[in-house]
PDB file of C-alpha atoms in Angstrom:
ATOM      1  CA  GLN A 775     -22.245 -24.717   9.886  1.00 91.00           C
ATOM      2  CA  VAL A 776     -21.517 -21.403  11.499  1.00 96.00           C
ATOM      3  CA  GLN A 777     -23.022 -18.105  10.484  1.00 97.00           C
ATOM      4  CA  LEU A 778     -21.275 -14.842  11.239  1.00 98.00           C
ATOM      5  CA  VAL A 779     -22.861 -11.416  11.050  1.00 97.00           C
ATOM      6  CA  GLU A 780     -20.796  -8.257  11.436  1.00 96.00           C
ATOM      7  CA  SER A 781     -22.099  -4.818  12.209  1.00 96.00           C
ATOM      8  CA  GLY A 782     -20.848  -1.432  13.280  1.00 97.00           C
ATOM      9  CA  GLY A 783     -18.960  -0.200  10.244  1.00 96.00           C
ATOM     10  CA  GLY A 784     -19.409   3.242   8.795  1.00 96.00           C
ATOM     11  CA  SER A 785     -17.743   6.489   7.943  1.00 97.00           C
ATOM     12  CA  VAL A 786     -15.723   8.201  10.659  1.00 97.00           C
ATOM     13  CA  GLN A 787     -13.359  11.122  10.896  1.00 97.00           C
ATOM     14  CA  PRO A 788      -9.669  10.618  11.597  1.00 98.00           C
ATOM     15  CA  GLY A 789      -8.982  10.235  15.286  1.00 97.00           C
ATOM     16  CA  GLY A 790     -12.433   8.917  16.042  1.00 97.00           C
ATOM     17  CA  PRO A 791     -13.415   5.579  17.552  1.00 97.00           C
ATOM     18  CA  LEU A 792     -15.536   2.774  16.197  1.00 97.00           C
ATOM     19  CA  ARG A 793     -16.739  -0.532  17.570  1.00 98.00           C
ATOM     20  CA  LEU A 794     -17.456  -3.495  15.371  1.00 98.00           C
ATOM     21  CA  SER A 795     -19.496  -6.506  16.415  1.00 98.00           C
ATOM     22  CA  CYS A 796     -19.603 -10.065  15.133  1.00 98.00           C
ATOM     23  CA  SER A 797     -22.319 -12.457  16.246  1.00 97.00           C
ATOM     24  CA  ALA A 798     -21.942 -16.161  15.638  1.00 97.00           C
ATOM     25  CA  SER A 799     -24.694 -18.732  15.375  1.00 95.00           C
ATOM     26  CA  GLY A 800     -24.904 -22.379  14.459  1.00 94.00           C
ATOM     27  CA  THR A 801     -22.763 -25.313  15.503  1.00 91.00           C
ATOM     28  CA  MET A 802     -19.775 -23.876  17.299  1.00 89.00           C
ATOM     29  CA  SER A 803     -18.250 -27.175  18.419  1.00 90.00           C
ATOM     30  CA  SER A 804     -15.664 -27.119  15.636  1.00 89.00           C
ATOM     31  CA  VAL A 805     -14.676 -23.512  16.234  1.00 94.00           C
ATOM     32  CA  GLY A 806     -11.492 -22.920  18.178  1.00 95.00           C
ATOM     33  CA  ALA A 807     -11.102 -19.237  17.541  1.00 97.00           C
ATOM     34  CA  MET A 808     -12.849 -16.130  16.282  1.00 98.00           C
ATOM     35  CA  ALA A 809     -10.910 -13.454  14.536  1.00 98.00           C
ATOM     36  CA  TRP A 810     -10.975 -10.136  12.756  1.00 98.00           C
ATOM     37  CA  PHE A 811      -9.268  -9.554   9.444  1.00 98.00           C
ATOM     38  CA  ARG A 812      -9.344  -6.502   7.246  1.00 98.00           C
ATOM     39  CA  GLN A 813      -8.880  -5.983   3.564  1.00 98.00           C
ATOM     40  CA  ARG A 814      -7.787  -2.658   2.148  1.00 96.00           C
ATOM     41  CA  PRO A 815      -8.469  -1.893  -1.511  1.00 90.00           C
ATOM     42  CA  ARG A 816      -6.251  -3.960  -3.818  1.00 94.00           C
ATOM     43  CA  GLU A 817      -4.666  -5.837  -0.914  1.00 96.00           C
ATOM     44  CA  GLY A 818      -5.052  -9.260   0.682  1.00 95.00           C
ATOM     45  CA  ARG A 819      -6.700  -9.925   4.009  1.00 96.00           C
ATOM     46  CA  GLU A 820      -4.648  -8.758   6.964  1.00 98.00           C
ATOM     47  CA  PHE A 821      -4.857 -10.340  10.386  1.00 98.00           C
ATOM     48  CA  VAL A 822      -6.114  -7.852  12.981  1.00 98.00           C
ATOM     49  CA  ALA A 823      -6.936  -9.852  16.111  1.00 98.00           C
ATOM     50  CA  ALA A 824      -8.192 -13.197  17.320  1.00 98.00           C
ATOM     51  CA  THR A 825      -9.353 -14.902  20.466  1.00 98.00           C
ATOM     52  CA  THR A 826      -9.203 -18.572  21.316  1.00 97.00           C
ATOM     53  CA  LEU A 827     -12.547 -19.719  22.643  1.00 95.00           C
ATOM     54  CA  THR A 828     -11.419 -22.227  25.272  1.00 93.00           C
ATOM     55  CA  THR A 829      -8.362 -20.451  26.660  1.00 94.00           C
ATOM     56  CA  ASN A 830      -9.543 -16.865  26.026  1.00 93.00           C
ATOM     57  CA  ASN A 831      -6.156 -15.786  24.745  1.00 97.00           C
ATOM     58  CA  ILE A 832      -6.152 -12.725  22.535  1.00 98.00           C
ATOM     59  CA  TYR A 833      -3.679 -12.079  19.768  1.00 98.00           C
ATOM     60  CA  TYR A 834      -3.091  -8.997  17.659  1.00 98.00           C
ATOM     61  CA  GLY A 835      -1.491  -8.355  14.334  1.00 97.00           C
ATOM     62  CA  ASP A 836       1.886  -6.655  14.199  1.00 95.00           C
ATOM     63  CA  GLY A 837       1.678  -3.076  15.370  1.00 94.00           C
ATOM     64  CA  LEU A 838      -2.057  -3.186  16.036  1.00 95.00           C
ATOM     65  CA  ARG A 839      -2.145  -3.790  19.777  1.00 95.00           C
ATOM     66  CA  GLY A 840      -3.141  -0.624  21.514  1.00 94.00           C
ATOM     67  CA  GLN A 841      -5.170   0.891  18.741  1.00 97.00           C
ATOM     68  CA  PHE A 842      -7.321  -2.239  18.357  1.00 98.00           C
ATOM     69  CA  THR A 843      -8.956  -4.088  21.230  1.00 98.00           C
ATOM     70  CA  LEU A 844     -10.795  -7.384  20.848  1.00 98.00           C
ATOM     71  CA  SER A 845     -13.312  -8.417  23.461  1.00 98.00           C
ATOM     72  CA  ARG A 846     -15.811 -11.213  23.691  1.00 97.00           C
ATOM     73  CA  ASP A 847     -19.193 -11.927  25.206  1.00 95.00           C
ATOM     74  CA  SER A 848     -19.213 -15.703  25.357  1.00 92.00           C
ATOM     75  CA  ALA A 849     -22.847 -15.858  26.437  1.00 93.00           C
ATOM     76  CA  LYS A 850     -23.851 -14.119  23.213  1.00 93.00           C
ATOM     77  CA  ASN A 851     -21.240 -15.822  20.978  1.00 94.00           C
ATOM     78  CA  THR A 852     -20.213 -12.321  20.010  1.00 97.00           C
ATOM     79  CA  ILE A 853     -16.845 -10.667  19.606  1.00 98.00           C
ATOM     80  CA  TYR A 854     -16.170  -6.982  19.352  1.00 98.00           C
ATOM     81  CA  LEU A 855     -13.387  -4.916  17.876  1.00 98.00           C
ATOM     82  CA  GLN A 856     -12.860  -1.516  19.415  1.00 98.00           C
ATOM     83  CA  ILE A 857     -10.821   0.722  17.139  1.00 98.00           C
ATOM     84  CA  ASN A 858      -9.493   3.989  18.502  1.00 97.00           C
ATOM     85  CA  SER A 859      -7.610   6.865  16.910  1.00 97.00           C
ATOM     86  CA  LEU A 860      -8.717   5.865  13.439  1.00 97.00           C
ATOM     87  CA  LYS A 861      -6.379   6.768  10.597  1.00 97.00           C
ATOM     88  CA  PHE A 862      -6.952   7.036   6.871  1.00 97.00           C
ATOM     89  CA  GLU A 863      -5.040   3.790   6.400  1.00 96.00           C
ATOM     90  CA  ASP A 864      -7.555   1.942   8.578  1.00 97.00           C
ATOM     91  CA  THR A 865     -10.061   2.277   5.760  1.00 97.00           C
ATOM     92  CA  ALA A 866     -10.931  -1.291   4.816  1.00 98.00           C
ATOM     93  CA  VAL A 867     -13.579  -3.948   4.855  1.00 98.00           C
ATOM     94  CA  TYR A 868     -13.396  -5.703   8.189  1.00 98.00           C
ATOM     95  CA  TYR A 869     -14.271  -9.393   8.250  1.00 98.00           C
ATOM     96  CA  CYS A 870     -15.106 -11.692  11.105  1.00 98.00           C
ATOM     97  CA  ALA A 871     -13.861 -15.264  10.832  1.00 98.00           C
ATOM     98  CA  ALA A 872     -14.252 -18.471  12.818  1.00 98.00           C
ATOM     99  CA  GLY A 873     -12.378 -21.733  12.757  1.00 96.00           C
ATOM    100  CA  ARG A 874      -9.029 -23.081  13.854  1.00 95.00           C
ATOM    101  CA  PHE A 875      -6.789 -20.451  15.380  1.00 96.00           C
ATOM    102  CA  SER A 876      -4.122 -18.922  13.211  1.00 96.00           C
ATOM    103  CA  MET A 877      -3.122 -15.538  11.899  1.00 97.00           C
ATOM    104  CA  VAL A 878      -3.626 -16.670   8.332  1.00 96.00           C
ATOM    105  CA  ALA A 879      -6.918 -16.060   6.617  1.00 96.00           C
ATOM    106  CA  ARG A 880      -7.042 -19.270   4.595  1.00 94.00           C
ATOM    107  CA  THR A 881      -7.183 -21.467   7.690  1.00 92.00           C
ATOM    108  CA  TYR A 882     -10.553 -20.087   8.787  1.00 96.00           C
ATOM    109  CA  ASN A 883     -13.589 -22.004   7.600  1.00 94.00           C
ATOM    110  CA  TYR A 884     -16.304 -19.453   8.222  1.00 97.00           C
ATOM    111  CA  TRP A 885     -16.542 -15.811   7.241  1.00 98.00           C
ATOM    112  CA  GLY A 886     -18.969 -12.994   7.673  1.00 98.00           C
ATOM    113  CA  GLN A 887     -20.032 -10.729   4.849  1.00 97.00           C
ATOM    114  CA  GLY A 888     -17.747  -7.921   6.007  1.00 97.00           C
ATOM    115  CA  THR A 889     -18.432  -4.447   7.293  1.00 97.00           C
ATOM    116  CA  ARG A 890     -16.899  -1.409   5.638  1.00 98.00           C
ATOM    117  CA  VAL A 891     -14.979   1.177   7.625  1.00 98.00           C
ATOM    118  CA  THR A 892     -14.163   4.430   5.877  1.00 98.00           C
ATOM    119  CA  VAL A 893     -11.983   7.034   7.537  1.00 97.00           C
ATOM    120  CA  SER A 894     -12.564  10.356   5.886  1.00 96.00           C
ATOM    121  CA  SER A 895     -12.439  14.018   6.792  1.00 93.00           C
TER     122      SER A 895
END
Protein backbone atom coordinates (compact mmCIF):
# COMPACT_ATOMS: atom_id res chain seq x y z
CA GLN A 1 0.00 0.00 0.00
CA VAL A 2 1.03 3.54 -0.71
CA GLN A 3 -0.21 6.58 1.13
CA LEU A 4 -0.15 10.00 -0.47
CA VAL A 5 -0.58 13.28 1.35
CA GLU A 6 -0.92 16.56 -0.53
CA SER A 7 -0.45 20.01 0.89
CA GLY A 8 -0.03 23.57 -0.26
CA GLY A 9 -3.44 24.44 -1.65
CA GLY A 10 -5.26 27.62 -0.79
CA SER A 11 -6.77 30.78 -2.11
CA VAL A 12 -4.62 32.96 -4.35
CA GLN A 13 -5.11 36.00 -6.52
CA PRO A 14 -4.86 35.78 -10.29
CA GLY A 15 -1.29 35.96 -11.48
CA GLY A 16 0.11 34.60 -8.25
CA PRO A 17 2.18 31.47 -7.70
CA LEU A 18 1.53 28.40 -5.61
CA ARG A 19 3.49 25.28 -4.82
CA LEU A 20 1.83 22.00 -4.03
CA SER A 21 3.55 19.07 -2.35
CA CYS A 22 2.79 15.36 -2.31
CA SER A 23 4.58 13.03 0.07
CA ALA A 24 4.44 9.30 -0.47
CA SER A 25 4.91 6.59 2.11
CA GLY A 26 4.54 2.84 2.19
CA THR A 27 5.66 0.19 -0.26
CA MET A 28 6.82 2.02 -3.35
CA SER A 29 8.15 -1.01 -5.23
CA SER A 30 5.06 -1.23 -7.42
CA VAL A 31 5.02 2.47 -8.23
CA GLY A 32 6.41 3.49 -11.59
CA ALA A 33 5.23 7.05 -11.65
CA MET A 34 3.81 9.86 -9.55
CA ALA A 35 1.47 12.35 -11.06
CA TRP A 36 -0.72 15.37 -10.54
CA PHE A 37 -4.29 15.55 -11.76
CA ARG A 38 -6.85 18.25 -11.20
CA GLN A 39 -10.59 18.25 -11.14
CA ARG A 40 -12.59 21.39 -11.82
CA PRO A 41 -16.19 21.58 -10.62
CA ARG A 42 -18.47 19.32 -12.65
CA GLU A 43 -15.59 17.95 -14.72
CA GLY A 44 -13.50 14.78 -14.78
CA ARG A 45 -9.92 14.52 -13.62
CA GLU A 46 -7.47 16.20 -15.96
CA PHE A 47 -3.86 15.12 -16.30
CA VAL A 48 -1.48 17.89 -15.23
CA ALA A 49 1.97 16.32 -14.96
CA ALA A 50 3.79 13.13 -14.10
CA THR A 51 7.27 11.84 -13.47
CA THR A 52 8.58 8.34 -13.97
CA LEU A 53 10.50 7.24 -10.92
CA THR A 54 13.26 5.19 -12.54
CA THR A 55 13.96 7.30 -15.63
CA ASN A 56 13.01 10.69 -14.14
CA ASN A 57 11.14 11.74 -17.25
CA ILE A 58 8.56 14.45 -16.76
CA TYR A 59 5.41 14.81 -18.80
CA TYR A 60 2.84 17.58 -18.90
CA GLY A 61 -0.73 17.81 -20.01
CA ASP A 62 -1.56 19.63 -23.22
CA GLY A 63 -0.86 23.33 -22.93
CA LEU A 64 0.32 23.14 -19.33
CA ARG A 65 4.08 23.07 -19.77
CA GLY A 66 5.50 26.41 -18.79
CA GLN A 67 2.85 27.41 -16.32
CA PHE A 68 3.19 24.15 -14.36
CA THR A 69 6.49 22.66 -13.24
CA LEU A 70 6.82 19.26 -11.59
CA SER A 71 9.87 18.49 -9.51
CA ARG A 72 10.82 15.64 -7.25
CA ASP A 73 12.87 14.99 -4.15
CA SER A 74 13.53 11.28 -4.40
CA ALA A 75 15.12 11.11 -0.96
CA LYS A 76 11.86 12.31 0.57
CA ASN A 77 9.53 10.44 -1.84
CA THR A 78 7.97 13.81 -2.49
CA ILE A 79 6.88 15.54 -5.66
CA TYR A 80 6.04 19.18 -6.05
CA LEU A 81 3.92 21.15 -8.47
CA GLN A 82 4.90 24.75 -8.97
CA ILE A 83 2.08 26.74 -10.54
CA ASN A 84 2.79 30.23 -11.81
CA SER A 85 0.58 32.93 -13.27
CA LEU A 86 -2.54 31.39 -11.79
CA LYS A 87 -5.77 31.99 -13.68
CA PHE A 88 -9.39 31.69 -12.61
CA GLU A 89 -9.67 28.50 -14.66
CA ASP A 90 -6.94 26.87 -12.58
CA THR A 91 -9.40 26.68 -9.71
CA ALA A 92 -9.72 22.97 -8.96
CA VAL A 93 -8.96 20.22 -6.53
CA TYR A 94 -5.47 18.98 -7.26
CA TYR A 95 -4.79 15.30 -6.65
CA CYS A 96 -1.56 13.39 -6.35
CA ALA A 97 -1.51 9.88 -7.78
CA ALA A 98 0.92 6.98 -7.87
CA GLY A 99 1.05 3.84 -9.93
CA ARG A 100 1.85 2.82 -13.48
CA PHE A 101 2.68 5.75 -15.72
CA SER A 102 -0.03 7.08 -17.97
CA MET A 103 -1.91 10.28 -18.56
CA VAL A 104 -5.19 8.63 -17.68
CA ALA A 105 -6.50 8.82 -14.16
CA ARG A 106 -8.03 5.36 -13.99
CA THR A 107 -4.68 3.62 -14.40
CA TYR A 108 -3.32 4.98 -11.11
CA ASN A 109 -3.81 2.77 -8.08
CA TYR A 110 -3.17 5.25 -5.31
CA TRP A 111 -4.59 8.70 -4.70
CA GLY A 112 -4.22 11.43 -2.17
CA GLN A 113 -7.15 13.21 -0.60
CA GLY A 114 -6.71 16.26 -2.82
CA THR A 115 -5.83 19.85 -2.08
CA ARG A 116 -8.07 22.69 -3.17
CA VAL A 117 -6.74 25.62 -5.16
CA THR A 118 -9.01 28.62 -5.52
CA VAL A 119 -8.04 31.54 -7.72
CA SER A 120 -10.03 34.56 -6.71
CA SER A 121 -9.66 38.31 -6.70
